[in-house]
Structure formats: C-alpha cells, structure tokens
Amino acid sequence: MSAPSIRLANYDITEQIYAGSRTLVYRAVCQTDRTPAIIKLLKHEQPSFNELVQFRNQYTITKNLNIPGIVQPWSLEPYCNGYALVMEDFGGISLQQLTQGRSLPVEQFFAIALQLADILHQLHQRRVIHKDLKPANILIHPETQQVKLIDFSIASLLPRETQEIQSPNVLEGTLSYLSPEQTGRMNRGIDYRSDFYSLGVTFFELLTGQLPFQSRDPMELVHCHLAKQPPSACDVNPELPLMLGEIICKLMAKNAENRYQSALGLKYDLMQCQQAGQSGDKSTRFELGQRDVSDRFLISEKLYGREQEVETLLEAFGRVANGASELLLVAGFSGIGKTAVVNEVHKPITRQNGYFIKGKYDQFNRNIPFSAFVQAFRSLMGQILSASDIELARWKEEILATVGENGQVLIEVIPELEYIIGPQPPVIELVGSASQNRFNLLFGKFIQIFTKKEHPLAIFLDDLQWADSASLNLLKLLMSESETGYLLVLGAYRDNEVFPAHPLMLTLNEIRQTGVNLNTIMLAALNELDITCLVADTLQCANNIAAPLSQLVYQKTQGNPFFSIQFLYGLHEEECIIFNPASGYWQCDLSQVTQLALTDDVVEFTIRRLQRLPEATQQVLKLAACIGNRFDLETLAVVCEATPESVAADLWRSLQDGLVIPENSTYKFFQGKGHDVEAVDNITVSYLFLHDRVQQAAYSLIPETLRQATHFQIGKLLLANVSPEEQGSKFCDRQSLK
C-alpha cells in the first residue's frame, strides 16, 4: 500500500497495513532514531464517544503492563478529533493473515498455543481481561514465531463485569468469538474465564480452518453460543490428537465453572497433548485439569436449589411464546435471589428472538411515576436503535401508525423514542386524571407494538413493593387488555414488606378478578445442603470438606443467598479464607471465623465491608446512596462538589470490590490520567449499587441527625446546576430525592 497523507510529529509514515471500519493502522519510522513503529488512528473524522473510550482504553490498560507477550504502547497522542496510538513494531502479522482460512500444522499450533497460555497467565495475574481474543488480534513474527497480543480496546481491569442486554449488532467484542456471558443473556458475570471461551473458538479455527458456529444471523450466533454444543475439532479435522479436541471442548464450556480455571492448567494439558502426539499415538487419553487450580477467589454463580422455580418460569414463557399473556410474580425476602431466578428467562427469549427489558423501583424515590416502566422502555429503544436502517424505518412506520399525533406524550418520558420517530407536534395539555388516562391508553397501545409472535416481549419490574400508584394503574390496564398476546410481565417484590391492604396487593387482587393468568413463585431460603454446594464450588473442594465452613455460613445467614455470598467475600477480605500456593488449594481458619464478632444482620455486615474502604470512597458512596439505586457521574460530581475525574477515582475501589456496578463501558474514559474530558460533551457514566442492601448500608453511614441536612444540601446543589426550564425534567431524570 502507498504511504498515506497523514502527518504525525516526529514520525514518517511508510505504508498503510490495515483499514477497518473504525481504525486505520500504519507502519512508520521515528525521525530521531529511525526506530520502526506502528501507528493506529481512528478512521472517522468525528469519532463517537464510544470509539474514543475504546481507543483510549487500549493505551490505559497496556501502558503499565510489562509483558513481553503484548505489543508495547509508546504513547497516546491527540490527532485531529481523536487520538493516535504509537506502538512498537516487532514485524508481526496476524494469525488471520497467516492462516487465510487454512488450518495450521499441529506442531506449529502447539508452539503458538503454549505462548498464548503464558501470555494469558501473565494478563490474568495482573487482573486484566482481554475480552476480544481472536486470530486477528494475535500477531506472530514470521521468522522467530514469537506471538504477541494486540487490541485491548474493550479489555477490563475489573474482576467481574456485568453485560446488559443489547442488540447483537452493538455488543462489545466479535460475535463469532464471544463467550456466552458476554452476550448479556447468560445470567452470569464476565470474568477472566471469558477469555478461555474465546481462546477455544480461536483454537478451533486455527486447527480446522473454520469457525465452530457459522451463521450470518447475529441472533442465531448468540443462541449458538448460549445453547448449542460445538462440533469436536477432531470430527472436522481427523488428523488431530483426540485430547486436543477435548481441550477445546473444555475451553468452550457454556458455564465458566466448567472451563479451565487457570492458564497454567491449560498449558499443562497442551504440553501433555503435544507429547502424546509426538509419540505417534493420537488416541492417547489423560485426565484434563490435573494442574488446573486458580488462586482467584470467585463465588460460584450457579443457581442453587431453584430448579423447580426456574422450570415454572420457563413454562410461563413457553405459554407466552405461543400467544398468551401472563403476569408472573416472584416473591421473597431481600437477597433471596428473585432477580437471579427471573434472569433465567434470557435463553428461551433469545431462542424466540424476543425482547427482555427491565426496570427497578427505588426505595428512596417512590415519588417518580412510571420509573421502572420508563427504564425498561428506554432500554428497549436502545436495542431498536441499533437495528438496520430498513428495520428502523419499519419500526418508525408502525409506531407512528399506532400513536398518531400523540407521539410527544411518550417522547416526554422516553426521550430515545424521538430518535426513531423524529420530532412530534405538541399535544393538547390535559390535567389530572385525564392526562394520566391518555398516557395509560397510549402506553398500552405502544407496548402492543412489541408483543408479536416474531418477537415476544418480557418486561421485568423489580421491587414492586415500592411502585407508585400510576405504575400500578398502568400494570392493571396492561394486563386487562384482552387482545394483548405474546407478553410476559415479570414482577418481583418483598413479601415481608407488603400486607393485605398494601397498594400492590390490592392491585394484584383486582387483576386476578379480571381472569388474567397470574401466578406467584414464592422463594424460600436455601437449605444447608445448597449452602454447602455453594461453598464447595467456591473453594473448589468436596462437599464433606466444605461442610464445617458451610455450617457456620448457614448459621449466620439462614440460607439467604445474597448474605451468604457477601459473608464469604467478607471472610476472604478478613483473610480467614486464603489460597495456599504450596498445597494448591483454599483453606479456612475456622477458629478465626468463630472468634470474629460477625453480625447476623446483612446490612450491618455490609456496613463493615464498606468501612474497610478508603474514607474518600465511603464519602462518595454515602451521597450516591442518597441519589438512588442508580446514579450517574455527572450528578454525583455535582453533589460531591468535585470534578468527575476525582469522583470516578474515589469510586474506583468500590467497583473493584463489586459493590458498585458500571452500567456500560463509558466509565473507562475516566481511568488513567491526562484525558481531554472537556473536549467531550454529554458524557453519561451510569452506575448502580450491587444490591438494595448495599445502597441501604451506604446510606446508613450518614448519621441519622445529618440525613435531613444532607438531602437539603443535595437539593440546593442540584438546583443550582440546572436552568429554571430544565429543573423539572432534570430532577426526574437524575432520580433526585424529594
């Protein structure tokens, strides 16, 4: 390729070596010492904020990684409206270029695979998840055969990430190599073991010349990753050693617990397989995972003791997929696992090409009408906006035909709708019940647009015990619409916080009387055996070995899943549970556990966890708890009277401990130093507390005598930061307090 017409200080561009949809890559030479370099640029003249985040992230992640197996970044420099990333040039080409759709000789594969296992081990030891392993992101030097990883655009420094449901068209990563949990439809978090799945897909392709799942339909690919077993690489390429196919199957296990738990465990099995192949016996068998031990403390994410409840849920969705409408409630104490059970509906929804959307009512913001419905449908608009232009045009036509000239009524509560149907004419002002009735009827018709045989709709409304009266009236209207089909409304509530005359219970009674199919799943605490299984899976040991500790856990938590998990995390933080590298297993000092003055109240226990955080982090969390279960960085910076950068830095420890969850990847823009935040407008960095009990614990850190004054001060600060015409909408949007 000829030298391009770009200019970067101190570098002479020699040739373009890659042109993708978002980035351009060039070879260059440093003018001062003639050192060869690689320069990567953003392709678009006006890059999106998401592109800027990802581009910066690859430098932020790798600049402090002294690992020979990654391409070293030298600098990140402003260029036009984006950045230029300057990296070493070690003369490598991608494995995609090397193979060009052909399979590799087995011995060359082993040389590459063993290096990759070493590189992953070093990355995971430094708590980095790559999240986009594939042949295009693995470079190899044609002569030395040295292997290096590139493109840390979506890599993470968090021990665990949560992927929200998005259209497959906009998911982070490359769909053909994506782990099931990266699809957002797995009811599991993303941790370092996600890389093993993508590595398994990569190994399969390198050894067979094809991908394990081949489809041009993005949703079909997602379903394959979730539910379809890949073919054995040995069936596609009979020349491969038998155990190599088994290793790939283990890497590509649907559940992370069944994959390799360490890169060193993988490397040992690869070496065993290589030696067997060199001896000429391709059918040699050996036990996988003999050296596969992880020193990472990970609580198992399996659902324990909920088989019957999940079956009931799946049966309900089965009826809905066949044209029914149904309201299914999940009731139980806080922390009992209601949300985890509901999330099991993700897989069948994906299979039916349906939509799953959710919203949550907030204990400190009960005055905001329709808040959970609005959250849910804003999320749905986001999924639809990622569709093709043809699909968007179809949605626009259907929505306008349904809402007529009243579109502005819906846009006022779902702003994203305007991006689909365009600006709408003002509507006639109504007051009181007339206004609410108009909204309810319109919203009911709007929902019916998305409830079709081709795409059933499941709406999850969490914490219904805090729902406002407008929401309850809308729920009643929605379920009474006889023509509505293909709709599953899932509601979760705390049965210990409602009573017969509670507004929720009165509404449910009225709905029952209309003949609607309404069922309730009552979730009880886990039994001692379930807790033993949880502890055993977490510590990677047999049930009988886990029993003494699990008895103590059960004694303190009474089988509450959330409390049990937090209790185990607390014991690990107190170093009562430690990994013994010499013996290769986890061990627990039971005498130390019994001596600790551990409360059996989950909020008090969580307060103790919070109090171990830095003082600055605690202070930020107190104010975040006042804002709501969900909060954004802009609002938090206002109420903290600090810059977004400093607030994000103070929050970072709570993200690492998993107590606060970022809702999307925009938080990464505030990692590291020296970013041009001022140059980017309208940045929204959203977070949520891990659980209501964590929010409650953070709120409890504010002395009771200061709470009223704290709320008053927050109100004044927020009021001072919005114009008079914005005040109403901003306060609702930011979920501020009364």
XYZ file of C-alpha atoms in Angstrom:
738
model
C 0.000 0.000 0.000
C 1.219 3.506 -0.694
C 2.132 5.965 2.033
C -0.963 7.875 3.182
C -1.378 11.633 3.503
C -1.292 11.850 7.282
C 1.141 13.746 9.451
C 2.229 12.945 12.981
C 5.022 14.863 14.672
C 8.351 13.009 14.782
C 7.172 10.117 12.575
C 7.456 9.361 8.865
C 4.550 7.217 7.655
C 5.742 4.486 5.264
C 2.661 2.372 4.466
C -0.888 1.524 5.474
C -1.179 -2.048 6.713
C -4.818 -2.190 7.857
C -8.055 -0.370 7.107
C -11.029 -1.404 9.210
C -14.480 0.049 9.749
C -13.291 2.103 12.733
C -9.481 2.223 12.683
C -6.540 2.631 10.344
C -3.074 1.196 11.026
C 0.209 2.371 9.519
C 3.864 1.473 9.620
C 6.112 4.413 10.432
C 9.692 5.309 11.324
C 10.726 7.604 14.150
C 12.552 10.622 12.695
C 15.052 10.893 15.550
C 16.409 7.350 15.849
C 14.801 5.583 12.823
C 13.056 3.063 15.101
C 10.175 1.296 13.323
C 6.746 1.929 14.825
C 3.088 1.118 14.344
C 0.589 3.980 14.412
C -3.104 3.339 14.884
C -5.673 6.049 14.169
C -9.413 6.440 14.388
C -10.911 6.333 10.909
C -13.822 8.742 11.311
C -13.203 12.486 11.335
C -15.840 12.834 14.078
C -15.469 9.642 16.165
C -18.225 8.681 18.560
C -17.671 8.874 22.286
C -17.679 5.081 22.445
C -14.889 4.945 19.867
C -12.854 7.421 21.923
C -13.408 5.338 25.073
C -12.255 2.136 23.425
C -9.287 3.771 21.725
C -8.027 5.313 24.958
C -8.712 2.127 26.881
C -6.189 0.075 24.914
C -3.469 2.517 25.965
C -4.682 2.904 29.575
C -4.722 -0.876 30.058
C -1.394 -1.713 28.419
C 0.864 1.220 29.309
C 1.733 -0.293 32.701
C 1.863 -3.934 31.571
C 5.448 -5.085 31.322
C 4.619 -8.299 29.490
C 6.722 -9.488 26.511
C 3.647 -11.142 25.021
C 1.781 -7.909 24.242
C 2.648 -5.215 21.733
C 4.044 -2.388 23.841
C 2.382 1.052 23.553
C 4.711 4.029 23.455
C 2.369 7.000 23.517
C -1.199 8.179 23.022
C -1.278 11.495 21.214
C -4.089 13.844 20.178
C -4.760 13.621 16.454
C -7.482 15.641 14.698
C -10.653 14.943 16.724
C -9.351 11.692 18.172
C -6.097 10.020 19.076
C -3.043 8.376 17.568
C -1.681 5.315 19.369
C 2.035 4.767 18.774
C 3.299 1.217 19.399
C 6.334 -0.945 18.857
C 6.704 -2.697 15.514
C 8.149 -6.157 16.071
C 7.462 -7.252 12.494
C 4.458 -9.437 13.221
C 1.469 -10.367 11.098
C -1.889 -11.525 12.418
C -2.797 -15.196 12.639
C -5.733 -14.313 10.410
C -3.262 -13.216 7.727
C -1.040 -16.231 8.367
C -3.785 -18.852 8.012
C -6.038 -17.178 5.401
C -8.772 -19.671 6.214
C -6.498 -22.727 6.243
C -5.725 -24.946 9.225
C -2.296 -24.800 10.866
C 0.044 -27.797 11.118
C -0.386 -29.287 14.595
C 3.196 -28.655 15.737
C 3.031 -25.000 14.685
C -0.293 -24.745 16.514
C 1.228 -26.079 19.745
C 4.100 -23.568 19.543
C 1.547 -20.746 19.248
C -0.926 -22.127 21.789
C 1.690 -22.577 24.522
C 2.823 -18.984 24.096
C -0.782 -17.783 24.285
C -1.315 -19.728 27.516
C 1.736 -17.988 29.014
C 0.534 -14.556 27.865
C -2.957 -15.128 29.290
C -1.475 -16.285 32.583
C 0.508 -13.051 32.870
C -2.506 -10.937 31.919
C -4.817 -12.686 34.361
C -2.232 -12.424 37.143
C -2.374 -8.671 36.593
C -6.185 -8.799 36.723
C -6.691 -7.930 33.044
C -9.488 -9.493 30.979
C -8.832 -9.092 27.251
C -12.434 -9.834 26.102
C -11.647 -9.917 22.369
C -9.316 -12.835 21.672
C -9.359 -13.905 18.013
C -6.827 -14.623 15.242
C -6.957 -11.001 14.027
C -5.749 -9.824 17.474
C -2.869 -12.288 17.755
C 0.356 -11.372 15.959
C 3.186 -13.736 15.057
C 6.660 -12.957 13.742
C 7.061 -14.971 10.516
C 10.667 -15.946 11.284
C 11.027 -16.136 15.079
C 7.421 -17.366 15.572
C 7.125 -15.055 18.591
C 3.485 -14.374 19.458
C 2.030 -11.130 20.840
C -1.482 -9.923 21.665
C -2.909 -6.634 20.412
C -6.091 -4.548 20.716
C -7.098 -4.072 24.334
C -9.933 -1.739 23.270
C -12.592 -3.444 25.388
C -10.286 -5.006 27.991
C -11.217 -4.632 31.651
C -9.394 -4.149 34.941
C -12.448 -5.118 36.969
C -12.553 -8.653 38.405
C -16.091 -9.045 37.095
C -18.267 -7.135 34.653
C -21.995 -7.276 34.022
C -23.152 -7.109 30.423
C -26.582 -5.576 29.925
C -28.769 -6.976 27.159
C -28.084 -5.199 23.879
C -28.731 -5.881 20.242
C -26.119 -8.344 18.890
C -25.155 -5.626 16.407
C -23.645 -3.433 19.129
C -22.239 -5.949 21.622
C -18.641 -5.383 22.627
C -16.296 -7.905 21.061
C -16.521 -10.031 17.926
C -19.703 -12.076 17.783
C -18.180 -15.277 16.371
C -15.732 -15.483 19.310
C -17.947 -14.117 22.079
C -18.360 -16.060 25.317
C -21.967 -16.805 26.376
C -21.760 -14.381 29.294
C -20.545 -11.574 27.005
C -23.869 -11.715 25.157
C -25.667 -10.341 28.246
C -28.152 -13.215 28.040
C -26.462 -15.757 30.288
C -27.361 -14.610 33.828
C -23.629 -14.672 34.561
C -20.961 -12.020 35.005
C -17.894 -11.671 32.790
C -14.594 -12.609 34.424
C -11.169 -13.752 33.242
C -12.565 -17.156 32.216
C -14.414 -15.438 29.375
C -11.035 -15.265 27.617
C -10.778 -19.063 27.715
C -14.001 -19.436 25.714
C -12.781 -17.031 23.005
C -9.437 -18.826 23.014
C -11.269 -22.110 22.476
C -13.046 -20.678 19.403
C -9.689 -19.383 18.159
C -8.015 -22.791 18.653
C -10.892 -24.463 16.800
C -10.470 -22.118 13.847
C -6.683 -22.444 13.735
C -6.908 -26.249 13.686
C -9.876 -26.694 11.327
C -9.863 -23.606 9.116
C -13.458 -22.838 10.099
C -15.479 -21.440 12.983
C -17.418 -23.772 15.300
C -20.638 -21.780 14.745
C -21.355 -20.359 11.309
C -24.333 -18.107 10.708
C -24.980 -14.712 9.155
C -27.844 -14.094 11.574
C -26.437 -12.314 14.665
C -29.192 -13.584 16.984
C -28.675 -17.135 15.744
C -24.970 -16.821 16.598
C -25.865 -15.599 20.082
C -28.178 -18.591 20.530
C -25.402 -20.959 19.386
C -23.017 -19.570 21.998
C -25.690 -19.896 24.669
C -27.179 -23.289 23.956
C -25.618 -25.213 21.067
C -22.728 -27.615 21.599
C -19.888 -27.002 19.120
C -18.697 -29.901 16.949
C -15.489 -31.615 18.020
C -12.454 -30.204 16.259
C -11.350 -33.838 15.779
C -14.511 -34.573 13.785
C -13.737 -31.682 11.447
C -10.009 -32.479 11.264
C -9.435 -36.224 11.943
C -5.649 -35.695 11.923
C -5.773 -34.002 15.334
C -4.852 -35.757 18.602
C -8.032 -36.882 20.375
C -7.325 -34.923 23.563
C -6.797 -31.687 21.657
C -10.473 -31.791 20.713
C -11.303 -32.413 24.402
C -9.206 -29.425 25.486
C -11.084 -27.166 23.056
C -14.436 -28.510 24.310
C -13.394 -27.693 27.881
C -12.341 -24.182 26.864
C -15.719 -23.663 25.174
C -17.893 -24.895 28.047
C -21.061 -22.788 28.336
C -20.580 -22.208 32.074
C -17.317 -20.636 33.217
C -17.076 -23.101 36.132
C -16.627 -25.942 33.625
C -13.853 -24.234 31.651
C -10.215 -24.074 32.630
C -9.737 -22.060 35.786
C -6.132 -21.090 35.076
C -3.949 -20.594 32.017
C -1.241 -22.713 33.645
C -3.693 -25.603 33.924
C -4.412 -25.207 30.205
C -0.695 -25.055 29.373
C -0.005 -28.298 31.267
C -2.730 -30.139 29.317
C -1.485 -28.714 26.000
C 2.021 -29.991 26.800
C 0.638 -33.421 27.721
C -1.243 -33.499 24.432
C 1.793 -32.364 22.469
C 3.950 -35.095 23.982
C 1.331 -37.738 23.237
C 1.119 -36.557 19.640
C 4.901 -36.650 19.238
C 4.889 -40.275 20.355
C 2.654 -41.034 17.402
C -0.404 -42.119 19.402
C -3.184 -39.631 18.648
C -5.742 -41.630 20.630
C -3.918 -41.349 23.974
C -6.272 -40.284 26.767
C -5.473 -38.490 30.011
C -7.451 -36.633 32.671
C -7.880 -32.948 31.892
C -7.331 -30.272 34.514
C -4.894 -32.165 36.773
C -2.898 -28.953 37.354
C -5.831 -26.587 36.869
C -6.050 -24.651 40.142
C -6.984 -20.979 40.442
C -5.851 -18.610 43.182
C -8.705 -16.236 42.275
C -11.470 -16.029 44.880
C -14.670 -16.336 42.842
C -18.085 -17.063 44.277
C -19.893 -19.634 42.152
C -22.717 -18.071 40.111
C -24.734 -21.254 39.760
C -28.347 -21.164 40.882
C -28.695 -23.483 43.858
C -31.966 -25.032 44.962
C -34.089 -23.198 42.388
C -34.703 -25.917 39.798
C -38.491 -26.054 40.258
C -38.879 -22.271 40.299
C -36.859 -21.889 37.100
C -38.960 -24.608 35.453
C -42.136 -22.708 36.378
C -40.677 -19.547 34.851
C -39.686 -21.282 31.611
C -43.118 -22.883 31.305
C -44.706 -19.434 31.634
C -42.556 -18.058 28.830
C -43.413 -21.108 26.736
C -47.104 -20.224 27.012
C -46.376 -16.595 26.145
C -44.326 -17.603 23.093
C -47.444 -19.441 21.900
C -49.610 -16.332 22.116
C -50.658 -15.982 25.751
C -50.277 -13.007 28.096
C -49.229 -13.681 31.631
C -48.247 -11.971 34.857
C -45.748 -13.985 36.893
C -44.662 -12.725 40.301
C -41.589 -13.781 42.242
C -41.871 -13.076 45.963
C -39.397 -13.420 48.791
C -37.163 -11.643 51.277
C -34.483 -9.181 50.183
C -31.451 -11.053 48.889
C -33.332 -14.313 48.396
C -32.439 -14.425 44.679
C -35.571 -13.147 42.930
C -33.656 -11.324 40.184
C -31.354 -14.298 39.574
C -34.340 -16.587 39.006
C -36.035 -14.113 36.645
C -32.866 -13.712 34.593
C -33.001 -17.401 33.677
C -35.602 -16.465 31.069
C -32.856 -14.922 28.896
C -32.030 -18.123 26.993
C -35.519 -19.042 25.744
C -36.168 -15.394 24.870
C -33.053 -15.409 22.701
C -34.193 -18.627 21.026
C -37.563 -16.982 20.206
C -35.900 -13.739 19.028
C -37.783 -11.936 21.795
C -37.089 -8.825 23.831
C -36.237 -8.771 27.534
C -36.379 -5.385 29.245
C -36.318 -4.433 32.894
C -36.833 -1.589 35.308
C -36.487 -1.248 39.048
C -38.374 0.815 41.600
C -36.277 2.668 44.153
C -36.953 2.748 47.895
C -35.800 6.384 48.163
C -37.512 7.663 45.005
C -41.072 6.394 45.203
C -42.497 9.721 44.019
C -41.319 9.349 40.407
C -44.228 7.981 38.322
C -43.703 5.048 35.962
C -39.973 4.944 36.801
C -39.468 1.196 36.228
C -41.577 1.178 33.046
C -39.593 4.142 31.734
C -36.255 2.476 32.497
C -37.402 -0.665 30.720
C -38.620 1.064 27.576
C -35.643 3.385 27.330
C -33.570 0.200 27.242
C -35.819 -1.242 24.523
C -35.427 1.913 22.405
C -31.667 1.476 22.731
C -31.923 -2.085 21.393
C -34.104 -0.979 18.485
C -31.866 1.967 17.575
C -29.039 -0.456 16.825
C -31.123 -2.153 14.111
C -30.539 -1.655 10.373
C -31.915 1.379 8.541
C -34.584 -0.788 6.905
C -35.713 -2.170 10.277
C -35.702 1.315 11.832
C -37.914 2.608 9.030
C -40.346 -0.246 9.672
C -40.423 0.482 13.412
C -40.978 4.181 12.729
C -43.909 3.465 10.441
C -45.535 1.049 12.890
C -45.075 3.285 15.936
C -46.441 6.387 14.174
C -49.436 4.420 12.898
C -50.201 3.405 16.494
C -49.595 6.635 18.425
C -50.893 9.039 15.757
C -50.366 12.671 16.727
C -49.750 11.836 20.379
C -46.110 10.746 19.991
C -44.874 13.684 22.049
C -46.687 12.282 25.103
C -44.402 9.245 25.003
C -41.262 11.176 23.999
C -41.574 13.239 27.185
C -40.959 10.099 29.267
C -38.925 8.050 26.737
C -36.641 10.610 25.054
C -34.895 7.951 22.920
C -38.175 7.394 21.039
C -37.608 10.682 19.213
C -34.513 9.207 17.529
C -36.814 6.579 15.961
C -39.943 8.550 15.026
C -38.477 12.055 14.790
C -39.776 15.272 16.408
C -43.512 15.220 17.056
C -46.064 18.052 17.207
C -47.093 19.421 20.615
C -50.109 17.781 22.190
C -53.155 19.310 23.847
C -52.497 19.903 27.532
C -54.701 17.844 29.845
C -54.873 17.992 33.609
C -55.368 15.492 36.417
C -56.814 12.068 35.670
C -57.465 12.944 32.022
C -53.747 13.329 31.397
C -52.945 10.052 33.137
C -55.722 8.185 31.340
C -54.432 9.415 27.985
C -50.930 8.294 28.846
C -52.070 4.877 30.082
C -54.133 4.135 26.986
C -51.382 5.340 24.675
C -48.697 3.423 26.507
C -50.801 0.255 26.425
C -51.103 0.529 22.631
C -47.391 1.322 22.385
C -46.462 -1.863 24.263
C -48.602 -3.971 21.937
C -46.334 -2.963 19.026
C -43.558 -5.065 20.569
C -45.627 -8.116 21.522
C -45.659 -10.249 18.388
C -45.213 -13.899 17.515
C -41.966 -12.937 15.764
C -40.634 -11.298 18.921
C -42.414 -11.917 22.263
C -41.810 -9.332 24.978
C -40.846 -9.949 28.602
C -40.936 -6.940 30.967
C -39.308 -7.358 34.375
C -40.444 -4.896 37.055
C -38.272 -5.269 40.129
C -39.119 -4.186 43.695
C -42.822 -3.744 43.026
C -43.401 -3.123 46.738
C -42.105 0.420 46.048
C -44.138 1.009 42.873
C -46.069 4.280 42.607
C -49.830 4.353 42.102
C -49.529 5.438 38.456
C -47.418 2.389 37.687
C -49.855 0.067 39.435
C -52.754 1.525 37.452
C -50.789 1.069 34.227
C -49.979 -2.545 35.170
C -53.681 -3.191 35.784
C -54.647 -1.670 32.440
C -51.898 -3.542 30.618
C -52.954 -6.950 31.924
C -56.642 -6.290 31.274
C -56.107 -5.687 27.557
C -57.590 -8.904 26.199
C -56.103 -8.509 22.717
C -52.543 -8.321 24.059
C -50.644 -11.552 23.472
C -47.015 -12.635 23.467
C -46.451 -10.618 26.648
C -44.862 -11.831 29.868
C -44.809 -9.352 32.733
C -42.470 -10.492 35.489
C -42.726 -8.778 38.840
C -40.561 -9.207 41.914
C -41.475 -7.988 45.357
C -40.546 -8.486 49.001
C -43.453 -10.339 50.559
C -42.309 -9.372 54.055
C -42.763 -5.674 53.210
C -46.363 -5.858 51.983
C -49.668 -6.515 53.772
C -53.240 -7.236 52.578
C -54.122 -3.545 52.268
C -50.810 -2.632 50.559
C -51.436 -0.888 47.183
C -49.559 -3.647 45.338
C -51.662 -6.429 46.873
C -54.897 -4.549 46.188
C -53.860 -4.084 42.555
C -52.972 -7.768 42.184
C -56.363 -8.764 43.592
C -58.101 -6.550 41.041
C -56.023 -8.090 38.239
C -56.923 -11.609 39.407
C -60.600 -10.760 39.252
C -60.303 -9.951 35.530
C -59.329 -13.567 34.824
C -55.732 -12.793 33.860
C -53.282 -15.683 34.127
C -51.429 -14.638 37.297
C -49.040 -16.947 39.129
C -46.691 -16.383 42.046
C -43.397 -18.112 42.796
C -42.566 -17.959 46.499
C -38.811 -18.152 47.062
C -37.711 -19.648 50.365
C -34.231 -19.531 51.866
C -31.695 -22.091 50.643
C -31.265 -25.195 52.751
C -27.982 -26.202 54.366
C -27.097 -28.608 51.551
C -27.480 -25.822 48.964
C -25.161 -23.592 51.008
C -22.676 -26.466 51.286
C -22.684 -26.852 47.492
C -22.133 -23.087 47.107
C -19.156 -23.135 49.486
C -17.697 -26.308 47.956
C -17.890 -24.922 44.403
C -16.376 -21.616 45.509
C -13.447 -23.271 47.314
C -13.119 -25.986 44.637
C -13.376 -28.840 47.106
C -15.652 -31.742 48.023
C -18.867 -31.180 49.998
C -17.605 -33.014 53.068
C -14.540 -30.751 53.224
C -16.708 -27.633 52.824
C -19.271 -28.752 55.432
C -17.701 -27.217 58.602
C -17.432 -23.771 56.987
C -20.820 -24.014 55.278
C -22.447 -24.774 58.637
C -21.052 -21.512 60.007
C -22.214 -19.625 56.906
C -25.698 -21.114 57.171
C -25.838 -20.335 60.872
C -25.131 -16.645 60.225
C -27.130 -16.129 57.029
C -30.040 -18.557 57.481
C -29.745 -19.567 53.835
C -30.124 -16.070 52.330
C -28.111 -16.272 49.051
C -27.053 -12.616 48.903
C -25.971 -12.565 52.550
C -24.164 -15.902 52.135
C -22.172 -14.547 49.197
C -21.327 -11.295 50.985
C -20.378 -13.296 54.088
C -17.899 -15.379 52.073
C -16.432 -12.256 50.482
C -16.088 -10.739 53.944
C -14.247 -13.809 55.266
C -11.852 -13.628 52.332
C -11.235 -9.913 52.944
C -10.573 -10.703 56.624
C -8.066 -13.360 55.397
C -9.990 -16.118 57.124
C -10.118 -17.788 53.708
C -6.792 -17.838 51.869
C -5.204 -19.699 48.981
C -2.227 -21.861 49.886
C 0.004 -21.861 46.773
C 2.278 -24.574 48.159
C -0.544 -27.094 48.514
C -2.639 -25.661 45.658
C -5.953 -25.342 47.499
C -8.055 -22.953 49.548
C -8.035 -23.185 53.300
C -10.141 -21.607 56.025
C -9.232 -20.906 59.640
C -12.470 -21.922 61.350
C -11.264 -20.881 64.795
C -10.559 -17.392 63.449
C -14.038 -17.249 61.893
C -15.750 -18.213 65.141
C -13.735 -15.588 67.070
C -14.761 -12.763 64.755
C -17.613 -10.648 66.087
C -19.679 -11.174 62.954
C -23.236 -9.877 62.951
C -26.100 -11.905 61.535
C -27.671 -8.756 60.046
C -26.850 -8.322 56.360
C -26.917 -4.501 56.421
C -24.625 -4.303 59.455
C -22.301 -6.821 57.827
C -22.255 -4.808 54.589
C -21.573 -1.625 56.566
C -18.495 -3.341 57.978
C -17.349 -4.145 54.415
C -17.897 -0.527 53.383
C -15.975 0.770 56.377
C -12.874 -1.049 55.134
C -12.934 1.119 52.010
C -10.904 4.354 51.833
C -12.591 7.299 53.543
C -12.970 9.173 50.234
C -14.763 6.167 48.707
C -17.120 5.931 51.680
C -17.969 9.613 51.400
C -18.835 9.317 47.699
C -20.958 6.206 48.337
C -22.968 7.997 51.049
C -24.016 10.685 48.597
C -24.586 8.165 45.802
C -26.976 6.290 48.105
C -28.985 9.492 48.528
C -29.375 9.832 44.753
C -30.781 6.332 44.276
C -30.051 2.726 43.418
C -28.843 4.038 40.066
C -26.791 7.187 39.732
C -24.608 8.941 37.180
C -21.181 10.509 37.463
C -22.303 13.994 36.430
C -24.915 14.200 39.190
C -22.587 12.636 41.738
C -19.848 15.142 40.893
C -22.322 17.990 41.474
C -23.406 16.743 44.884
C -19.789 15.924 45.867
C -18.713 19.410 44.733
C -15.790 17.831 42.874
C -14.683 17.073 39.329
C -15.971 13.943 37.563
C -12.371 12.697 37.332
C -11.769 12.852 41.079
C -15.159 11.319 41.894
C -14.547 8.476 39.436
C -11.163 7.878 41.058
C -12.746 7.766 44.519
C -15.420 5.347 43.269
C -12.882 3.000 41.673
C -12.253 0.879 44.757
C -15.981 0.152 45.176
C -16.078 -1.006 41.547
C -13.115 -3.313 42.120
C -14.851 -4.787 45.167
C -18.034 -5.340 43.165
C -20.183 -3.159 45.441
C -20.949 -0.703 42.642
C -21.516 -1.847 39.055
C -20.884 0.331 35.983
C -23.867 0.087 33.636
C -21.793 0.456 30.477
C -18.199 0.912 29.349
C -18.165 4.732 29.487
C -16.634 4.577 32.986
C -13.352 3.572 31.311
C -12.950 7.090 29.933
C -12.160 8.241 33.470
C -9.455 5.647 34.098
C -5.903 6.935 33.921
C -4.642 10.483 33.615
C -4.449 13.159 31.001
C -7.683 12.680 29.092
C -9.442 15.511 27.327
C -12.712 15.311 29.224
C -13.527 18.928 28.495
C -13.485 18.212 24.783
C -16.294 15.649 25.038
C -19.824 16.849 25.706
C -22.781 14.959 27.121
C -20.831 12.121 28.721
C -23.145 9.881 30.713
C -21.405 7.458 33.044
C -24.010 5.389 34.873
C -23.620 3.109 37.874
C -25.846 1.069 40.121
C -25.395 -0.441 43.548
C -24.854 -4.185 43.573
C -27.993 -4.609 45.683
C -30.510 -2.525 47.607
C -28.847 -3.711 50.815
C -25.536 -2.174 49.698
C -27.297 1.125 48.976
C -29.008 0.884 52.350
C -25.693 0.188 54.084
C -24.033 3.164 52.359
C -26.953 5.381 53.337
C -26.646 4.135 56.936
C -23.117 5.555 57.074
C -24.703 9.017 57.237
C -25.533 9.785 60.882
C -29.289 9.998 61.314
C -29.014 13.531 62.701
C -27.348 14.689 59.468
C -29.578 12.994 56.903
C -32.132 15.766 56.535
C -29.391 18.373 56.158
C -27.604 16.141 53.619
C -30.741 15.858 51.478
C -31.299 19.594 51.697
C -27.715 20.306 50.604
C -28.027 17.858 47.674
C -31.226 19.566 46.574
C -29.599 23.011 46.672
C -26.556 21.838 44.685
C -28.676 20.177 42.007
C -30.987 23.168 41.766
C -28.026 25.499 41.333
C -26.763 23.425 38.399
C -29.841 23.486 36.175
C -31.639 26.300 34.432
C -35.217 27.111 35.526
C -36.754 25.496 32.403
C -34.731 22.327 32.972
C -35.450 21.902 36.646
C -38.468 19.590 36.406
C -37.079 17.215 33.800
C -33.540 17.162 35.169
C -34.627 16.300 38.665
C -36.721 13.380 37.441
C -34.021 12.189 35.072
C -31.387 12.248 37.774
C -33.642 10.485 40.250
C -33.079 13.134 42.892
C -34.885 12.967 46.216
C -37.960 14.807 47.363
